[in-house]
Short mmCIF file of C-alpha atoms and ligand atoms in Angstrom, two decimals:
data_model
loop_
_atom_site.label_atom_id
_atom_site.label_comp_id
_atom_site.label_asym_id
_atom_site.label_seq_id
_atom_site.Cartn_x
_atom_site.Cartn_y
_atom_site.Cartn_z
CA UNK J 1 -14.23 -28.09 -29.53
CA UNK J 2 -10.96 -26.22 -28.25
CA UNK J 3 -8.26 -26.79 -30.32
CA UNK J 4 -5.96 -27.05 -27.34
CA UNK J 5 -6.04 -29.99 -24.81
CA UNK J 6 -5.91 -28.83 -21.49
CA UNK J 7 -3.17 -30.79 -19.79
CA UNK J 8 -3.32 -29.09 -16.55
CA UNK J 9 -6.62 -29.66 -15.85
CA UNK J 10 -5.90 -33.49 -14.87
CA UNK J 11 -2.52 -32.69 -13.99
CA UNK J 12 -1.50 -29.54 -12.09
CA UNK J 13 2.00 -30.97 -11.14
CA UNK J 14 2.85 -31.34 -15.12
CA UNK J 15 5.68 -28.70 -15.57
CA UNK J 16 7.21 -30.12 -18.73
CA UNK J 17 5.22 -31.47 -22.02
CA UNK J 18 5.43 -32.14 -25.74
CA UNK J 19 2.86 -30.94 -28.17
CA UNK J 20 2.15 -29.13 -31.90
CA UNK J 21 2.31 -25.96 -33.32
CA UNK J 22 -1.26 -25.16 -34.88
CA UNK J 23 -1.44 -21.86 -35.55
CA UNK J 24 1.19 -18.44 -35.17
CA UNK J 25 -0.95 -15.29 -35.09
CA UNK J 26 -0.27 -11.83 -34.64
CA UNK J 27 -2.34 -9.56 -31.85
CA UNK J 28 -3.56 -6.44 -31.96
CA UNK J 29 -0.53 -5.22 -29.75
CA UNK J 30 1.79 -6.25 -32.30
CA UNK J 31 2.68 -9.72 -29.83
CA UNK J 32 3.10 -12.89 -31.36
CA UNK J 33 0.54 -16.19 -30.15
CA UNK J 34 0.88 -19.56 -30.41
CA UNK J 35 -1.63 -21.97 -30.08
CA UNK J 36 -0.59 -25.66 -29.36
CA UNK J 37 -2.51 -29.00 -29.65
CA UNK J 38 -2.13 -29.51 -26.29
CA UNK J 39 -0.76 -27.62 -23.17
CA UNK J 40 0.44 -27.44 -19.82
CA UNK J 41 0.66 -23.74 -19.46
CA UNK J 42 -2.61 -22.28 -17.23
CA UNK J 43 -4.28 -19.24 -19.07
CA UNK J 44 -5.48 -16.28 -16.99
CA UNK J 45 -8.47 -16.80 -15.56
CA UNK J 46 -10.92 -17.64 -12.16
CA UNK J 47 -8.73 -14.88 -10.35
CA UNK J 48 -5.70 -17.26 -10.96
CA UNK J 49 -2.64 -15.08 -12.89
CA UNK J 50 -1.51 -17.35 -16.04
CA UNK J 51 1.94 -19.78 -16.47
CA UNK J 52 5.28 -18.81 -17.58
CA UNK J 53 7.97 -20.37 -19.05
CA UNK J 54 9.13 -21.54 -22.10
CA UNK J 55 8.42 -23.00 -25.49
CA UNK J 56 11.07 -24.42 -27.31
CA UNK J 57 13.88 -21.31 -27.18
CA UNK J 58 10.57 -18.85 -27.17
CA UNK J 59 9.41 -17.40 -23.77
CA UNK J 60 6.02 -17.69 -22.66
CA UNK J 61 5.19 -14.50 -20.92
CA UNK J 62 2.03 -14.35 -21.15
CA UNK J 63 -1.44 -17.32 -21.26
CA UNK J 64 -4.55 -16.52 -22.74
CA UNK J 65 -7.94 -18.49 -22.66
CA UNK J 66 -9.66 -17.84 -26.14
CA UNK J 67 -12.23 -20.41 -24.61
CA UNK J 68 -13.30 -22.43 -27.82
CA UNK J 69 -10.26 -21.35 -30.06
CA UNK J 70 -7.94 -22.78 -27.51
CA UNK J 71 -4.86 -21.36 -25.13
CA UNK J 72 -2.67 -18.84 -27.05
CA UNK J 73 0.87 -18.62 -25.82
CA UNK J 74 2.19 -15.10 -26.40
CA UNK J 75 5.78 -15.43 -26.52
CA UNK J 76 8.93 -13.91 -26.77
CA UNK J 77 12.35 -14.67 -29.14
CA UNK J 78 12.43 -17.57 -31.30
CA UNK J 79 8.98 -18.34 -32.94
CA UNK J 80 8.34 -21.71 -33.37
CA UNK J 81 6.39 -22.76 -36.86
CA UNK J 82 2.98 -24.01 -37.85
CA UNK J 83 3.95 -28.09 -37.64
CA UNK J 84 6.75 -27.86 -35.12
CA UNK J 85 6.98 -29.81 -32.66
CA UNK J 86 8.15 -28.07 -29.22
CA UNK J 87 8.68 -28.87 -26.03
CA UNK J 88 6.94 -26.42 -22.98
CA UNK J 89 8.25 -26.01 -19.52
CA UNK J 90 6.32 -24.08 -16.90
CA UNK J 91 8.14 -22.04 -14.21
CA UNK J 92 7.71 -24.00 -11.21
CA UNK J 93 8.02 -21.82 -8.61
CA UNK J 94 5.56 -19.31 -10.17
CA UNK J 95 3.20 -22.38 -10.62
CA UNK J 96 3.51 -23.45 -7.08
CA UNK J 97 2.86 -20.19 -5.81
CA UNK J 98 -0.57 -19.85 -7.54
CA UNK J 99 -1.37 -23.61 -6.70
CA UNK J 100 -0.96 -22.84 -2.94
CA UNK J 101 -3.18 -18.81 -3.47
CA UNK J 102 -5.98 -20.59 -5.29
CA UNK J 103 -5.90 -23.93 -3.03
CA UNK J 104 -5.84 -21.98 0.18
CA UNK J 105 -8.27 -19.74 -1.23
CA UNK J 106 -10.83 -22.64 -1.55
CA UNK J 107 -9.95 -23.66 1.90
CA UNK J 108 -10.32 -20.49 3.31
CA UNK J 109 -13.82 -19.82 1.56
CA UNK J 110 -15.15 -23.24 2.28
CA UNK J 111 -13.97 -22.36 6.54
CA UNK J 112 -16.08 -19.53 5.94
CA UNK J 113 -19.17 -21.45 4.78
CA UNK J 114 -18.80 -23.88 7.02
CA UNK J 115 -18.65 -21.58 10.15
CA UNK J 116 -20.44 -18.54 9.51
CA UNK J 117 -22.73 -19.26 6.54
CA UNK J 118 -20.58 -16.58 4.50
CA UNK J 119 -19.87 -16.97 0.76
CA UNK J 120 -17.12 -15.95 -1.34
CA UNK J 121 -17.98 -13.44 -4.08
CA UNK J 122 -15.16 -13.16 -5.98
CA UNK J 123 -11.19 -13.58 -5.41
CA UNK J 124 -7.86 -12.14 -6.91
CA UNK J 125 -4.28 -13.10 -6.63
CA UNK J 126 -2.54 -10.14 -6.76
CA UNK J 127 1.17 -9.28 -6.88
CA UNK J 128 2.12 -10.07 -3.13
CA UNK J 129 -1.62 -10.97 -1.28
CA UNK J 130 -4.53 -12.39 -2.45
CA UNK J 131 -8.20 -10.81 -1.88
CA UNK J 132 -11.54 -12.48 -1.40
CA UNK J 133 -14.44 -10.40 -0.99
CA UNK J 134 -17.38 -12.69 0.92
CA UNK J 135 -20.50 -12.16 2.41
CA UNK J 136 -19.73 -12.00 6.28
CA UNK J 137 -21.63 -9.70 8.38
CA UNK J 138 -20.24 -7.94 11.33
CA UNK J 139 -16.88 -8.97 10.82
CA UNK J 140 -14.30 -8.91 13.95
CA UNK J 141 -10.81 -9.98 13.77
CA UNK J 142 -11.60 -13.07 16.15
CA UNK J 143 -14.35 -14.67 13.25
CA UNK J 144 -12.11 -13.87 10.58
CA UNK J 145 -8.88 -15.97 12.65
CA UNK J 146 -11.58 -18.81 13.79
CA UNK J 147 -12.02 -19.27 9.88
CA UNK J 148 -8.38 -19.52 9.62
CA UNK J 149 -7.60 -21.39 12.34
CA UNK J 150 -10.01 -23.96 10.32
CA UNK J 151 -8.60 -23.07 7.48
CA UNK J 152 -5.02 -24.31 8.29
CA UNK J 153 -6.74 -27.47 10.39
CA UNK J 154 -7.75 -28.29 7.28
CA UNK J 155 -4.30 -27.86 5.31
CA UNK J 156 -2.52 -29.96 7.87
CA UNK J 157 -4.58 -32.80 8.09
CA UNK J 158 -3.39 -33.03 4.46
CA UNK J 159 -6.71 -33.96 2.84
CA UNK J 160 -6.58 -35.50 -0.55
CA UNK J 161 -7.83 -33.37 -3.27
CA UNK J 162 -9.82 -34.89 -6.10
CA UNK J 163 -10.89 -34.05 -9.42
CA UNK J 164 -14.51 -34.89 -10.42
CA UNK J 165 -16.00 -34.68 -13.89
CA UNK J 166 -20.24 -34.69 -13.89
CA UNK J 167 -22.81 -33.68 -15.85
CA UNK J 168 -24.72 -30.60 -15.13
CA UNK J 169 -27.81 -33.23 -14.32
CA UNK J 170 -25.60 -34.92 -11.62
CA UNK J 171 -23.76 -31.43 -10.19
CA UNK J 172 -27.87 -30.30 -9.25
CA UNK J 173 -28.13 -33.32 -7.12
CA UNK J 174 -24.60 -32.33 -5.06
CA UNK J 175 -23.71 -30.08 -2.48
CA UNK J 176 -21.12 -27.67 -4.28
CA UNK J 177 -20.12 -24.20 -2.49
CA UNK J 178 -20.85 -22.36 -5.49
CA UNK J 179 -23.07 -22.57 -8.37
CA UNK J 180 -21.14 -23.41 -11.35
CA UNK J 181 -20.44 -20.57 -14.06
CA UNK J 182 -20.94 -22.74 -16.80
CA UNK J 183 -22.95 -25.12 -18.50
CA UNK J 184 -22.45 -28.52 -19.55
CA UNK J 185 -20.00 -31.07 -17.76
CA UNK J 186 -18.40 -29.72 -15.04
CA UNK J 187 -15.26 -29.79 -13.42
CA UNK J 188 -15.22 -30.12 -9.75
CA UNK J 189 -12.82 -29.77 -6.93
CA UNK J 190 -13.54 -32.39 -3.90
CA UNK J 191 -11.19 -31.70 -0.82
CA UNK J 192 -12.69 -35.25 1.07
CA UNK J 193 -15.18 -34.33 3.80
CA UNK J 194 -14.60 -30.40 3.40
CA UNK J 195 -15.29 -29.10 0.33
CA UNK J 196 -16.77 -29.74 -3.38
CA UNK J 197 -16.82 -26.65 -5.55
CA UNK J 198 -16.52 -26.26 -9.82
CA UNK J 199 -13.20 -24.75 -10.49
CA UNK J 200 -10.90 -24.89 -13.90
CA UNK J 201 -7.87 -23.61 -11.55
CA UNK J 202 -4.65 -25.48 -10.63
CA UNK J 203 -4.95 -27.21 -7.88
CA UNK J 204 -2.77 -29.18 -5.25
CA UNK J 205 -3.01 -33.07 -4.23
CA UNK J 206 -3.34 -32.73 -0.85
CA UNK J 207 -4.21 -30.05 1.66
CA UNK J 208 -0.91 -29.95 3.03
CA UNK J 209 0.80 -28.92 0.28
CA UNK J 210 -0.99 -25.30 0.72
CA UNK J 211 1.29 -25.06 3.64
CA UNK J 212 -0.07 -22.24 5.86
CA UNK J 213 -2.91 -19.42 5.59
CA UNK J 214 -2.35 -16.29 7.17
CA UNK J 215 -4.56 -13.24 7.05
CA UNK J 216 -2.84 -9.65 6.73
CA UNK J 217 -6.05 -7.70 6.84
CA UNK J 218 -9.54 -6.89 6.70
CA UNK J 219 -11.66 -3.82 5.68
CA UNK J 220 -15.55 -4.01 4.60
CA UNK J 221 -16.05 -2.98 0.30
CA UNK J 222 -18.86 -2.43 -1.08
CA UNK J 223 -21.48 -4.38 1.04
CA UNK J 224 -18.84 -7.40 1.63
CA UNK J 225 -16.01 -8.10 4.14
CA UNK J 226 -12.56 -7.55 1.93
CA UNK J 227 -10.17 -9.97 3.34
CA UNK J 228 -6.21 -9.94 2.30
CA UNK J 229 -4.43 -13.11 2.86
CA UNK J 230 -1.57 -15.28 1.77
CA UNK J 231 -0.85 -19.09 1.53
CA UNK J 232 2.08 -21.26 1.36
CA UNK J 233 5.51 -19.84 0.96
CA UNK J 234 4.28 -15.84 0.32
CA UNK J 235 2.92 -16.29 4.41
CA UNK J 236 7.02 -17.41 4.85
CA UNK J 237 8.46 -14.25 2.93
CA UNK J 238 5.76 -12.32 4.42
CA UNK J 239 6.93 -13.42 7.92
CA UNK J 240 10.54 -12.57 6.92
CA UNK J 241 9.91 -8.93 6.30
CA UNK J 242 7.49 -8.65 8.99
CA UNK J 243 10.24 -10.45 11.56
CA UNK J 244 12.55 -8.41 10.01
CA UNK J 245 10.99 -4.95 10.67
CA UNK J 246 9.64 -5.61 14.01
CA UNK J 247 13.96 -7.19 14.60
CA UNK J 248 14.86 -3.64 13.56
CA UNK J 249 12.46 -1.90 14.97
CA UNK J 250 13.05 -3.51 18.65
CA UNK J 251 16.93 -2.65 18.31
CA UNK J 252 16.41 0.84 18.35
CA UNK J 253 14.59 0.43 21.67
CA UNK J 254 17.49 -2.14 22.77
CA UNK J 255 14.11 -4.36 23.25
CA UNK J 256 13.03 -7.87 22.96
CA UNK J 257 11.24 -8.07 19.49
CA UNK J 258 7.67 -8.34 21.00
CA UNK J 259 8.04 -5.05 23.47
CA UNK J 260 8.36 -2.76 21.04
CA UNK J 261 4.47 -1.50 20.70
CA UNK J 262 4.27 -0.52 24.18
CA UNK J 263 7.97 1.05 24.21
CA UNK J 264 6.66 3.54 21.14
CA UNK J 265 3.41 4.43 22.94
CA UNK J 266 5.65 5.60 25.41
CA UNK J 267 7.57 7.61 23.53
CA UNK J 268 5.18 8.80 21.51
CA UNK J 269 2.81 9.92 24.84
CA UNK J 270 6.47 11.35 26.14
CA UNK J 271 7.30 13.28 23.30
CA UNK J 272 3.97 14.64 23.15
CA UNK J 273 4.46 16.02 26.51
CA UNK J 274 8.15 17.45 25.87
CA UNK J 275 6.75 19.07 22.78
CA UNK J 276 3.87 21.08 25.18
CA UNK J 277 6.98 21.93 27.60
CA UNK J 278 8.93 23.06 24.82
CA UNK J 279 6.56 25.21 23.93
CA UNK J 280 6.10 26.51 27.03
CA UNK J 281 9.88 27.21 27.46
CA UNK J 282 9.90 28.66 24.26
CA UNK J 283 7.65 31.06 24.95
CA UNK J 284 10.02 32.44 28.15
CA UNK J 285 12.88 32.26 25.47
CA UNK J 286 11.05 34.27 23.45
CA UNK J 287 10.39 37.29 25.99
CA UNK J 288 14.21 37.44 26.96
CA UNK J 289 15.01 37.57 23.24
CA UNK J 290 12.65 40.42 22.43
CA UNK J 291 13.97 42.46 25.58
CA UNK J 292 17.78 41.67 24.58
CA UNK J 293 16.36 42.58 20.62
CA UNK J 294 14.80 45.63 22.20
CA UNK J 295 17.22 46.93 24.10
CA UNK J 296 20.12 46.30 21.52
CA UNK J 297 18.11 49.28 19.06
CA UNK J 298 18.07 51.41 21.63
CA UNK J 299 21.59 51.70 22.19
CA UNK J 300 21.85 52.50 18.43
CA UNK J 301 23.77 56.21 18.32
CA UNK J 302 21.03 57.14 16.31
CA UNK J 303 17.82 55.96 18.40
CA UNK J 304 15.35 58.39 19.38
CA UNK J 305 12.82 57.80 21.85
CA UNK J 306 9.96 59.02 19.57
CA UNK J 307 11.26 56.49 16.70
CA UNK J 308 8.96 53.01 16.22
CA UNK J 309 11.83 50.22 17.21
CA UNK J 310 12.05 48.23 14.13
CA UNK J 311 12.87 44.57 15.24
CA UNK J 312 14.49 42.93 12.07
CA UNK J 313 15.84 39.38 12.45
CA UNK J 314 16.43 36.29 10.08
CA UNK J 315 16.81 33.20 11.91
CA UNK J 316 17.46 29.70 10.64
CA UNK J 317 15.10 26.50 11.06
CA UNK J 318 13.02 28.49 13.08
CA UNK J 319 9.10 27.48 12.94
CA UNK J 320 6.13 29.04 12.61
CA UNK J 321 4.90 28.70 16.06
CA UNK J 322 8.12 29.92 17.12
CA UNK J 323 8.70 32.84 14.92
CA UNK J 324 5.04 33.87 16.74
CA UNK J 325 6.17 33.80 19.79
CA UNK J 326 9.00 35.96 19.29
CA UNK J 327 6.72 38.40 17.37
CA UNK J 328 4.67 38.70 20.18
CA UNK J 329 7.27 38.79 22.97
CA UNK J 330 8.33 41.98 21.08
CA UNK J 331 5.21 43.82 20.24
CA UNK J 332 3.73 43.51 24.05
CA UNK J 333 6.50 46.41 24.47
CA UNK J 334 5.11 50.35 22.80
CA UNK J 335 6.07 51.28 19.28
CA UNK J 336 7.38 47.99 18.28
CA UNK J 337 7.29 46.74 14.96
CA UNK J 338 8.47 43.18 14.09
CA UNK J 339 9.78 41.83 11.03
CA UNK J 340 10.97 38.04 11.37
CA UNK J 341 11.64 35.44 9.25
CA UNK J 342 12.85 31.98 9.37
CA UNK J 343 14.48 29.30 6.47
CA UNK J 344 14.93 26.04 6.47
CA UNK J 345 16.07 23.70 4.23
CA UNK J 346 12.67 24.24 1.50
CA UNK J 347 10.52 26.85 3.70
CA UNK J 348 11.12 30.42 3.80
CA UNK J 349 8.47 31.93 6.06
CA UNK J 350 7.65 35.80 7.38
CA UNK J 351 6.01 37.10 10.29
CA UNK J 352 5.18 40.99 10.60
CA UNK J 353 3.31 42.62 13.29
CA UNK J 354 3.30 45.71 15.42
CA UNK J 355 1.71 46.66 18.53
CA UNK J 356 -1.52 48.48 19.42
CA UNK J 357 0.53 52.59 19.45
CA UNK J 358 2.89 51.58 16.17
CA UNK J 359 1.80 52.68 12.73
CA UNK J 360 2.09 50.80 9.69
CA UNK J 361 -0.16 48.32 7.26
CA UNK J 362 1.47 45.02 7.97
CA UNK J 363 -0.19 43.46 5.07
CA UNK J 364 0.66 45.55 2.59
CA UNK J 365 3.89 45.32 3.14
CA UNK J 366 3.34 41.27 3.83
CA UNK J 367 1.94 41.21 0.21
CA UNK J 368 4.64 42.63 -1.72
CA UNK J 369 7.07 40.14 0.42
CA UNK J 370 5.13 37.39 -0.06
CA UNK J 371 5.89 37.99 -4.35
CA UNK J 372 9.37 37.75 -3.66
CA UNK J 373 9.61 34.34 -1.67
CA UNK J 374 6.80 33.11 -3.91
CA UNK J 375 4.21 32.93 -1.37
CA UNK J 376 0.62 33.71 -0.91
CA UNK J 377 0.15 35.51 2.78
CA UNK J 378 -1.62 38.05 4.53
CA UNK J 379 -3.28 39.19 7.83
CA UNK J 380 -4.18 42.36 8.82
CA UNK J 381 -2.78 45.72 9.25
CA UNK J 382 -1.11 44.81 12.86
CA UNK J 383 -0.28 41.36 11.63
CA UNK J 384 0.64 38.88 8.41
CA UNK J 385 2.38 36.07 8.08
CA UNK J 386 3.65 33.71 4.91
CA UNK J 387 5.43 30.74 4.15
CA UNK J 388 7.06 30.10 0.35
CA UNK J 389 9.21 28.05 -1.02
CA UNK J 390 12.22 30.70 -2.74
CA UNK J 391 14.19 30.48 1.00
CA UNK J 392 17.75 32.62 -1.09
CA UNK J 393 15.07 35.52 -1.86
CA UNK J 394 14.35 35.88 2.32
CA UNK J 395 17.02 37.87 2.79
CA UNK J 396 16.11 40.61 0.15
CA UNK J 397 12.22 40.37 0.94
CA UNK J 398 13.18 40.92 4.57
CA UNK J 399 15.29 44.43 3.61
CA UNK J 400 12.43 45.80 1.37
CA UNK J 401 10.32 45.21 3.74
CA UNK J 402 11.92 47.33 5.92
CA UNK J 403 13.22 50.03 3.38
CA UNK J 404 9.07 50.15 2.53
CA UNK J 405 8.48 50.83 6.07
CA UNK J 406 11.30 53.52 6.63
CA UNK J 407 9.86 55.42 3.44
CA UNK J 408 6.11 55.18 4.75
ZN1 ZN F 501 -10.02 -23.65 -7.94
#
């Protein structure tokens, strides 16, 4: 026999209640319990989070089912005393919020019974959805919204919910949802004409105070069809940030809320074509630059024709496609050699290459660059590239690249 009565299983609307003090104990983490001789406060358990609140001037923060032993209140501040008499009040909004995830969940399980033979395996609230994992095979989203669209029939017909007590001999003989986890009497959930299933949950009255059901998702988990959903005022808040986002989202396309989708498919197919054309122009950029580069050394007092035309250059948020181009605008052209780089903000990167006549191992001298920018490159002897993260070292790696060259 528990030492705790359960007030909550004949009454899930109790939020306030008298009762006992019967035993303080200590847990293993150093928290302090209390056990009561009776209590409205719902311990953890069938997938359904525990009450919170408070006892006296102690807060509850935490409900735990030790089945026989009773439900131990772990609280916080002032203890209350073996004997004391204290007065519990649950947090009603947290309480609500679990009555409407648990009753919609039975709704929502019992739709998918009823239209596609599909059972619930097992169900968690969670933090901002709920999860029930059931046996439905080839889920689509149109099955899964049927079930909801029964689902919320259901709620707002506002079918009375009732509370039945039978022996395990009389629970064989009716048509429950589930087979019961436990033996003995049994406590069962009726919602008239729709659904009869043991539960030791918090349930509402009526249907309609569930509210709504929405689903948010779907994926299939480990042989069963994972389904994320939300009842009663989360579906509201829910709809608040989704309303929100999509608001937002539509005023950066100066849009009507429901346009958007179509307006960024556009601009995503656009940009994907401006980026190809930008490449393209880029690459005509690039063969200007390396003749203006090009020409530039030459006019140097000191060029001689015979002399490789070293191309240095550090340019700024430059990228690697880009820095390519450049390199090989410049070593189309005899006795080039490039050495390029490019920073931006956290990226320094190098590109070295030469053409077919020059002379030089570009990744030797790639490899002793790539130390100083703290990168890990390397190519070949005509060509090397890196990318590293020390973008004030560029500079230097750049100039002893080139000093390594000049002394080859
Ligand atoms: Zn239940």
């Amino acid at each position: 026999m528990s030492a705790t009565e359960r007030l909550y299983y004949q009454d899930s609307h109790l939020l306030e209640f008298d009762a006992r003090v019967v035993d303080v104990s200590e847990r293993d983490d150093g928290a302090i319990a209390v056990m009561l001789d009776r209590t409205a406060f719902y311990p953890t358990g069938g997938g359904q989070p525990n009450d919170t609140g408070t006892l006296g001037d102690a807060r509850v923060v935490d409900c735990i089912d030790a089945e026989e032993q009773g439900v131990m209140h772990v609280v916080q501040g002032l203890v209350p005393q073996i004997g004391d008499a204290v007065h519990g009040k649950i947090d009603p909004l947290r309480r609500l919020d679990h009555l409407q995830q648990h009753t919609g969940q039975h709704i929502l399980s019992a739709a998918f019974v009823k239209l596609f033979d599909a059972p619930t395996h097992s169900f968690r609230v969670m933090e901002h959805e709920c999860e029930i994992d059931i046996a439905l095979e080839d889920p689509t989203d149109e099955k899964i919204e049927k079930a909801v669209d029964l689902a919320n029939q259901t709620i707002w017909q506002n079918l009375p919910i009732a509370i039945r007590e039978v022996t395990a001999a009389e629970a064989a003989q009716l048509p429950l949802r589930r087979e019961p986890a436990r033996e003995g009497e049994l406590r069962l959930i009726e919602i008239t004409d729709f659904d009869l299933t043991p539960c030791g949950g918090t349930h509402a009255q009526g249907t309609g105070e569930v509210g709504v059901i929405a689903v948010r998702g779907w994926e299939r988990a480990k042989g069963l069809t994972r389904i994320q959903f939300m009842a009663g005022w989360r579906v509201l808040s829910d709809y608040r940030k989704a309303n929100r986002t999509a608001t937002e989202t539509a005023a950066l396309f100066s849009s009507g809320r429901d346009e958007t989708p179509a307006l960024a498919a556009k601009l995503i197919d656009e940009n994907k074509k401006l980026s190809r054309r930008v490449r393209e122009l880029d690459e005509i950029a690039c063969r200007v630059e390396a003749e203006e580069i090009l020409s530039s050394l030459k006019s140097a007092v000191d060029y001689r024709p015979s002399d490789p035309l070293v191309a240095t250059r550090v340019c700024n948020d430059r990228d690697a496609d880009s820095l390519k181009h450049l390199a090989l605008a410049l070593i189309v052209h005899p006795n080039v050699i490039a050495l390029l780089a490019s920073r931006d903000s956290n990226t320094a990167r190098l590109v070295f290459a030469r053409s077919k006549d020059a002379t030089g191992d570009m990744n030797a001298l790639m490899r002793q660059a790539c130390e100083m920018i703290d990168g890990r490159g390397g190519g070949k002897p005509e060509s090397a590239q890196d990318g590293g993260k020390n973008t004030a070292a560029l500079d230097d790696a750049l100039q002893t690249a080139a000093q390594s060259l000049a002394s080859e």
